[in-house]
Short mmCIF file of C-alpha atoms in Angstrom, two decimals:
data_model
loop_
_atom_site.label_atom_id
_atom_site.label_comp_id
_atom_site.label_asym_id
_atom_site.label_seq_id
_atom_site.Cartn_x
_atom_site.Cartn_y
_atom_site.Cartn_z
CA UNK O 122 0.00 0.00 0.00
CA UNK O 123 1.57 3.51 -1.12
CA UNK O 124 -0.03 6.68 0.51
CA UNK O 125 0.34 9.81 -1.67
CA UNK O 126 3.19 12.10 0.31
CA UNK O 127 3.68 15.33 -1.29
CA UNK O 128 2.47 17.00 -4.84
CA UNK O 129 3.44 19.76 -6.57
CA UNK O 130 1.52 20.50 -9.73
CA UNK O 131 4.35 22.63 -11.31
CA UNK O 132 6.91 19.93 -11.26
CA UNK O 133 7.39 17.30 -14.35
CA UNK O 134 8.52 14.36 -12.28
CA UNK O 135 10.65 13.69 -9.43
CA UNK O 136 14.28 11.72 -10.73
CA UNK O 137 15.75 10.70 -7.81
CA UNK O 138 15.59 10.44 -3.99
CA UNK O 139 18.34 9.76 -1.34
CA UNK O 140 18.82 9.47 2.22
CA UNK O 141 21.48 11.21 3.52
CA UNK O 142 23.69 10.21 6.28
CA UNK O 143 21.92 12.49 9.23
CA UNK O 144 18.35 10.64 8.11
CA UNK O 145 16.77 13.24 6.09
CA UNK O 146 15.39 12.24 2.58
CA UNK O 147 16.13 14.19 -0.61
CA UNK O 148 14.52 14.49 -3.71
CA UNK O 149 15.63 16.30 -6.91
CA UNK O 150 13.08 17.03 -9.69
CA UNK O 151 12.37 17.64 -12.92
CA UNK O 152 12.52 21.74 -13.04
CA UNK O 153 16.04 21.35 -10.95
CA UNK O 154 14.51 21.78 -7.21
CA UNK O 155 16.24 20.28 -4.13
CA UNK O 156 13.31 19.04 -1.43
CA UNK O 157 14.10 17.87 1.99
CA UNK O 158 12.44 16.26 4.15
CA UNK O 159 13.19 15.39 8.12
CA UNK O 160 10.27 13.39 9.07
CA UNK O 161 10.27 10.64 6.49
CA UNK O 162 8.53 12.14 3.93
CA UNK O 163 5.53 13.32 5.51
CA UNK O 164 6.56 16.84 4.89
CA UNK O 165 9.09 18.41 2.35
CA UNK O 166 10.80 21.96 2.24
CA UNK O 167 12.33 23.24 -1.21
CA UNK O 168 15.59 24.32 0.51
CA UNK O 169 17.52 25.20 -3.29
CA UNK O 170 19.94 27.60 -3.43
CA UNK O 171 21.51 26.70 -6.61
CA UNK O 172 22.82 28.30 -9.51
CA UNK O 173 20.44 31.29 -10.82
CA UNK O 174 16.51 30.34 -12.93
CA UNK O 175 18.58 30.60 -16.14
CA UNK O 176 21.25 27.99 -15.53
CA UNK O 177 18.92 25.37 -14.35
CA UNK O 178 17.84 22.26 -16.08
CA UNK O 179 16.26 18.91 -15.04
CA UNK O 180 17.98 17.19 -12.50
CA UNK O 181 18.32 13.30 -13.79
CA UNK O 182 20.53 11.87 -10.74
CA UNK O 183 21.96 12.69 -7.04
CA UNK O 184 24.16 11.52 -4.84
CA UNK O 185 25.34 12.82 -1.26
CA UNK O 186 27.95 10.74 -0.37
CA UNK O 187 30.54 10.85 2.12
CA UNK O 188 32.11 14.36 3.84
CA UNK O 189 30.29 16.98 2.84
CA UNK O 190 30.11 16.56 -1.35
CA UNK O 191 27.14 15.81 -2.90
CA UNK O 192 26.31 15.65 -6.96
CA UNK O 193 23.72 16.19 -9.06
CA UNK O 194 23.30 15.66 -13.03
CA UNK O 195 21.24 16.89 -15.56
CA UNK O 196 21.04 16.87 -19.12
CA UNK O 197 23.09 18.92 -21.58
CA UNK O 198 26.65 17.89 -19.83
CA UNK O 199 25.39 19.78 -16.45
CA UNK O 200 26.71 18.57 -13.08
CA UNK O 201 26.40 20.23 -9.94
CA UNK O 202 28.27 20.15 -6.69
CA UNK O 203 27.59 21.06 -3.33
CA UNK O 204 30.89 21.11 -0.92
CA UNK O 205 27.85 22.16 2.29
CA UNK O 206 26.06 18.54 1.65
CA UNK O 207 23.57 19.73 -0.43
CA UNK O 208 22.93 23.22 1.02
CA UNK O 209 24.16 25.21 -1.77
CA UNK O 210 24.94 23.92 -4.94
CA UNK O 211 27.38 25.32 -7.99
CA UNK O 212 28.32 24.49 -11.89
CA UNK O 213 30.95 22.17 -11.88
CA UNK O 214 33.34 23.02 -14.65
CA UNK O 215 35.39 19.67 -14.82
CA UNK O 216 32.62 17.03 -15.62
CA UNK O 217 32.82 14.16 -17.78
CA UNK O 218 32.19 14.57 -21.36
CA UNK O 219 28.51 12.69 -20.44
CA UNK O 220 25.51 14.55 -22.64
CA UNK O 221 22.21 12.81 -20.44
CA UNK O 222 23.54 11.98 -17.11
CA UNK O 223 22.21 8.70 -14.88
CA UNK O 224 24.64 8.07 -12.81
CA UNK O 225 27.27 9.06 -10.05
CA UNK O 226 28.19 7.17 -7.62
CA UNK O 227 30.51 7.02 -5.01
CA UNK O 228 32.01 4.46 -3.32
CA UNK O 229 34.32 6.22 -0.39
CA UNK O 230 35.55 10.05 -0.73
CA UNK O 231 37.81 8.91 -3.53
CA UNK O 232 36.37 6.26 -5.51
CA UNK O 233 33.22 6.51 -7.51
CA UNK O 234 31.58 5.49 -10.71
CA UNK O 235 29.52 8.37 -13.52
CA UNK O 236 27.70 6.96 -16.70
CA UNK O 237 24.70 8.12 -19.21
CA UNK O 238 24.15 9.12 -23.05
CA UNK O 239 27.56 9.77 -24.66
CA UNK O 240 26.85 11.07 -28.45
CA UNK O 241 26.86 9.70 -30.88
CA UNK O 242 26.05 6.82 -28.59
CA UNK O 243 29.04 5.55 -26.96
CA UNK O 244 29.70 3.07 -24.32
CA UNK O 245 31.37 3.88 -21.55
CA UNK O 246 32.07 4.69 -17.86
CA UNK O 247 33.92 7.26 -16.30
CA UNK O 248 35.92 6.65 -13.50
CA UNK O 249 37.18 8.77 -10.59
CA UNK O 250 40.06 8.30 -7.81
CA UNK O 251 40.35 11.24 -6.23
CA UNK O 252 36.81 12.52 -5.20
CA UNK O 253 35.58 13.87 -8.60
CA UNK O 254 37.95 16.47 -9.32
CA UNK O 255 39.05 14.44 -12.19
CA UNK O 256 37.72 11.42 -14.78
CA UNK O 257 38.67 9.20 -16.78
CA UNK O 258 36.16 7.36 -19.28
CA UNK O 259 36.42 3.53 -20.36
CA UNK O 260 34.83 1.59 -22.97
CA UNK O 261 32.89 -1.40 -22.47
CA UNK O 262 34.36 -4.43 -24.44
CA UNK O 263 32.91 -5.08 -27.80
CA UNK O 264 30.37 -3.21 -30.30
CA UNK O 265 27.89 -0.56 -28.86
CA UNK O 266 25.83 -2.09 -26.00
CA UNK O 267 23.66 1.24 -25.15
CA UNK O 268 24.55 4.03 -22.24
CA UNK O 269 24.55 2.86 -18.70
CA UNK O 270 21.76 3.48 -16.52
CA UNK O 271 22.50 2.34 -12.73
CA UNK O 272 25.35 1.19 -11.18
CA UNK O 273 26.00 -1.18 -7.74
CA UNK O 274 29.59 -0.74 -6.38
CA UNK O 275 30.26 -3.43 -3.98
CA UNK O 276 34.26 -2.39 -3.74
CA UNK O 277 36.91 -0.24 -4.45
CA UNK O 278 37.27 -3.32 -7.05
CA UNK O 279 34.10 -4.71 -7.63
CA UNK O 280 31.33 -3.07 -9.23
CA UNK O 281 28.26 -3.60 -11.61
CA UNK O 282 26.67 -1.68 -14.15
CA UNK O 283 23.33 -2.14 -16.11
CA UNK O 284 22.75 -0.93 -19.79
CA UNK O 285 19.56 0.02 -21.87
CA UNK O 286 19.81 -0.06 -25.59
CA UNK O 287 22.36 -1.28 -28.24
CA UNK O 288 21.49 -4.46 -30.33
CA UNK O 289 18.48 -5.16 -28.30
CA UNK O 290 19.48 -7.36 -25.86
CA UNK O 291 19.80 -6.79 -22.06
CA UNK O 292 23.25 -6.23 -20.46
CA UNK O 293 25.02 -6.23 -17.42
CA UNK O 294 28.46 -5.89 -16.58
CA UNK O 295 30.79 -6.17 -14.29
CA UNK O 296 34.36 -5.16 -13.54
CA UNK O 297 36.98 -6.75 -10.81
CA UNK O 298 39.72 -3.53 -11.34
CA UNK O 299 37.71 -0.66 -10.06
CA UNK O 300 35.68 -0.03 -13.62
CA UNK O 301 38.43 0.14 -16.05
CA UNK O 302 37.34 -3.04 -17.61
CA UNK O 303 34.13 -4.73 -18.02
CA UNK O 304 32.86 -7.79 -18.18
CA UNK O 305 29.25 -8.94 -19.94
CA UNK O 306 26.66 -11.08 -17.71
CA UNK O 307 23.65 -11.69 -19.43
CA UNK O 308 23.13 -15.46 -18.72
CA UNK O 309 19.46 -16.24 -18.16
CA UNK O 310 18.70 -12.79 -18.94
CA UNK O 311 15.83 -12.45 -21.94
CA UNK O 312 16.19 -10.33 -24.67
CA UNK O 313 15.01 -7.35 -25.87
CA UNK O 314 14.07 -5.75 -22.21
CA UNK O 315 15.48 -2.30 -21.38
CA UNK O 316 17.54 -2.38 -17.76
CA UNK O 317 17.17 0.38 -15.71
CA UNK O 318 18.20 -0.41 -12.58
CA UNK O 319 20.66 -3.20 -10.14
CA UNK O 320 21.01 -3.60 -6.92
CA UNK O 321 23.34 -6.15 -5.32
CA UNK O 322 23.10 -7.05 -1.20
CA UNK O 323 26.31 -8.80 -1.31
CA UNK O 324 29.05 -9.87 -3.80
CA UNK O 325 26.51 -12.66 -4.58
CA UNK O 326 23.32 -11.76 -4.18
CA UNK O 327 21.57 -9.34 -6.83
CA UNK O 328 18.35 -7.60 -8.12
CA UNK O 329 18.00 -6.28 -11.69
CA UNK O 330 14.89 -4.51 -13.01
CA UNK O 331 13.50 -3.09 -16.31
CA UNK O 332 11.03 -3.00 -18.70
CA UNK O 333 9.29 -0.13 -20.53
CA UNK O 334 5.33 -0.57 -21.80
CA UNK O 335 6.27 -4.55 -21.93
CA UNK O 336 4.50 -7.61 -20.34
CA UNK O 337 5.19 -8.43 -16.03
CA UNK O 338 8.46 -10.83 -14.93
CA UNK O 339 10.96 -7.41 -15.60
CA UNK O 340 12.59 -8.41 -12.27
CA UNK O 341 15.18 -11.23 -12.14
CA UNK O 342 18.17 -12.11 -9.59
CA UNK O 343 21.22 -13.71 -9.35
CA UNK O 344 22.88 -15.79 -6.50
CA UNK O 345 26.49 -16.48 -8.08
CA UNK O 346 27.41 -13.13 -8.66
CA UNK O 347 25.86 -12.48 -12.15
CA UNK O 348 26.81 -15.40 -13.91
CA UNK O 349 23.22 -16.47 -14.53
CA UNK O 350 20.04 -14.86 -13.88
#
């Protein structure tokens, strides 16, 4: 049972929602708005103080992660950064090269994992080692498989990474040296089924999820890791 928590009629969609390490919840949206809320989401206060109306755009993806850094993404190669965890937000000049952003994650203050739409529809991930300030991008092995959409990082060495599009057929990766290579594992997996998003409670133990206007069973897990489905 779902109850309806907050609605705004001015706002497109919400994209993403977080908890952050003191317990409050956070929710980006469509028309680039930061909402916060301290009593699990019975209540919600815009508190964005972000670049000025002009710059804005439609936040796709957040994350607050450890320190005080958080991230946001938006289309149109737009990141933000807040250095006040999420108070105040500001441009940041050195992102990846990533049109459509979907993803930044962070493992630790160092570590952490971007991906989305590269034109003209490359495959890659970026990479960071030293908390964002700079990335590298790496292909995934093989012919175009689509533009990542989520991401699980289980290590500093382990992570996987979910892909929608390419030659119709679902993928997920996963790379043992920190996201510099990648490794297909699509075993069990049916074709032809957009992947949006993976979640992993161990090294083991996995969730993936998709679909889009397309019949039920869009949810499948693994037990071995991601060598079958």
């Amino acid at each position: 049972n779902w109850t309806l928590l907050y609605e705004r009629i001015t706002t497109g969609g919400y994209m993403d929602i977080e908890q952050m390490p003191d317990g409050r919840l956070n929710v980006c949206s469509s028309d680039g708005d930061h909402l916060t809320s301290t009593d699990n989401g019975a209540t919600w206060t815009n508190y964005t103080t972000s670049p000025s109306d002009e710059l804005r755009s439609p936040l796709e993806t957040m994350h607050f992660g450890t320190g005080n850094v958080a991230w946001a993404a938006s289309h149109d190669n737009i990141w933000l950064r807040s250095q006040d965890h999420g108070v105040t937000w500001e441009h940041f000049e050195n992102a990846p090269d990533i049109d459509d952003t979907n993803i930044i994650e962070f493992y630790n203050e160092s570590f952490g994992l971007a991906g989305g739409y590269v034109f003209p529809g490359q495959s890659l991930m970026y990479r960071t080692t030293d908390g964002g300030d700079t990335w590298t991008g790496h292909y995934f092995t093989g012919s175009y498989v689509g533009y990542p959409r989520d991401t699980a990082i289980l290590s500093e060495s382990v992570s996987y990474v979910v892909c929608w599009g390419g030659d119709d057929v679902n993928h997920v990766f996963r790379s043992d040296d920190g996201g510099v290579t990648w490794v297909e594992k699509n075993n069990g997996l049916p074709g032809n089924v957009p992947l949006f998003t993976i979640h992993f409670l161990d090294e083991n133990t996995g969730y993936v999820a998709g679909g889009k206007f397309m019949a039920p069973n869009n949810l499948w897990f693994t037990t071995d890791g991601g060598d079958s489905w």
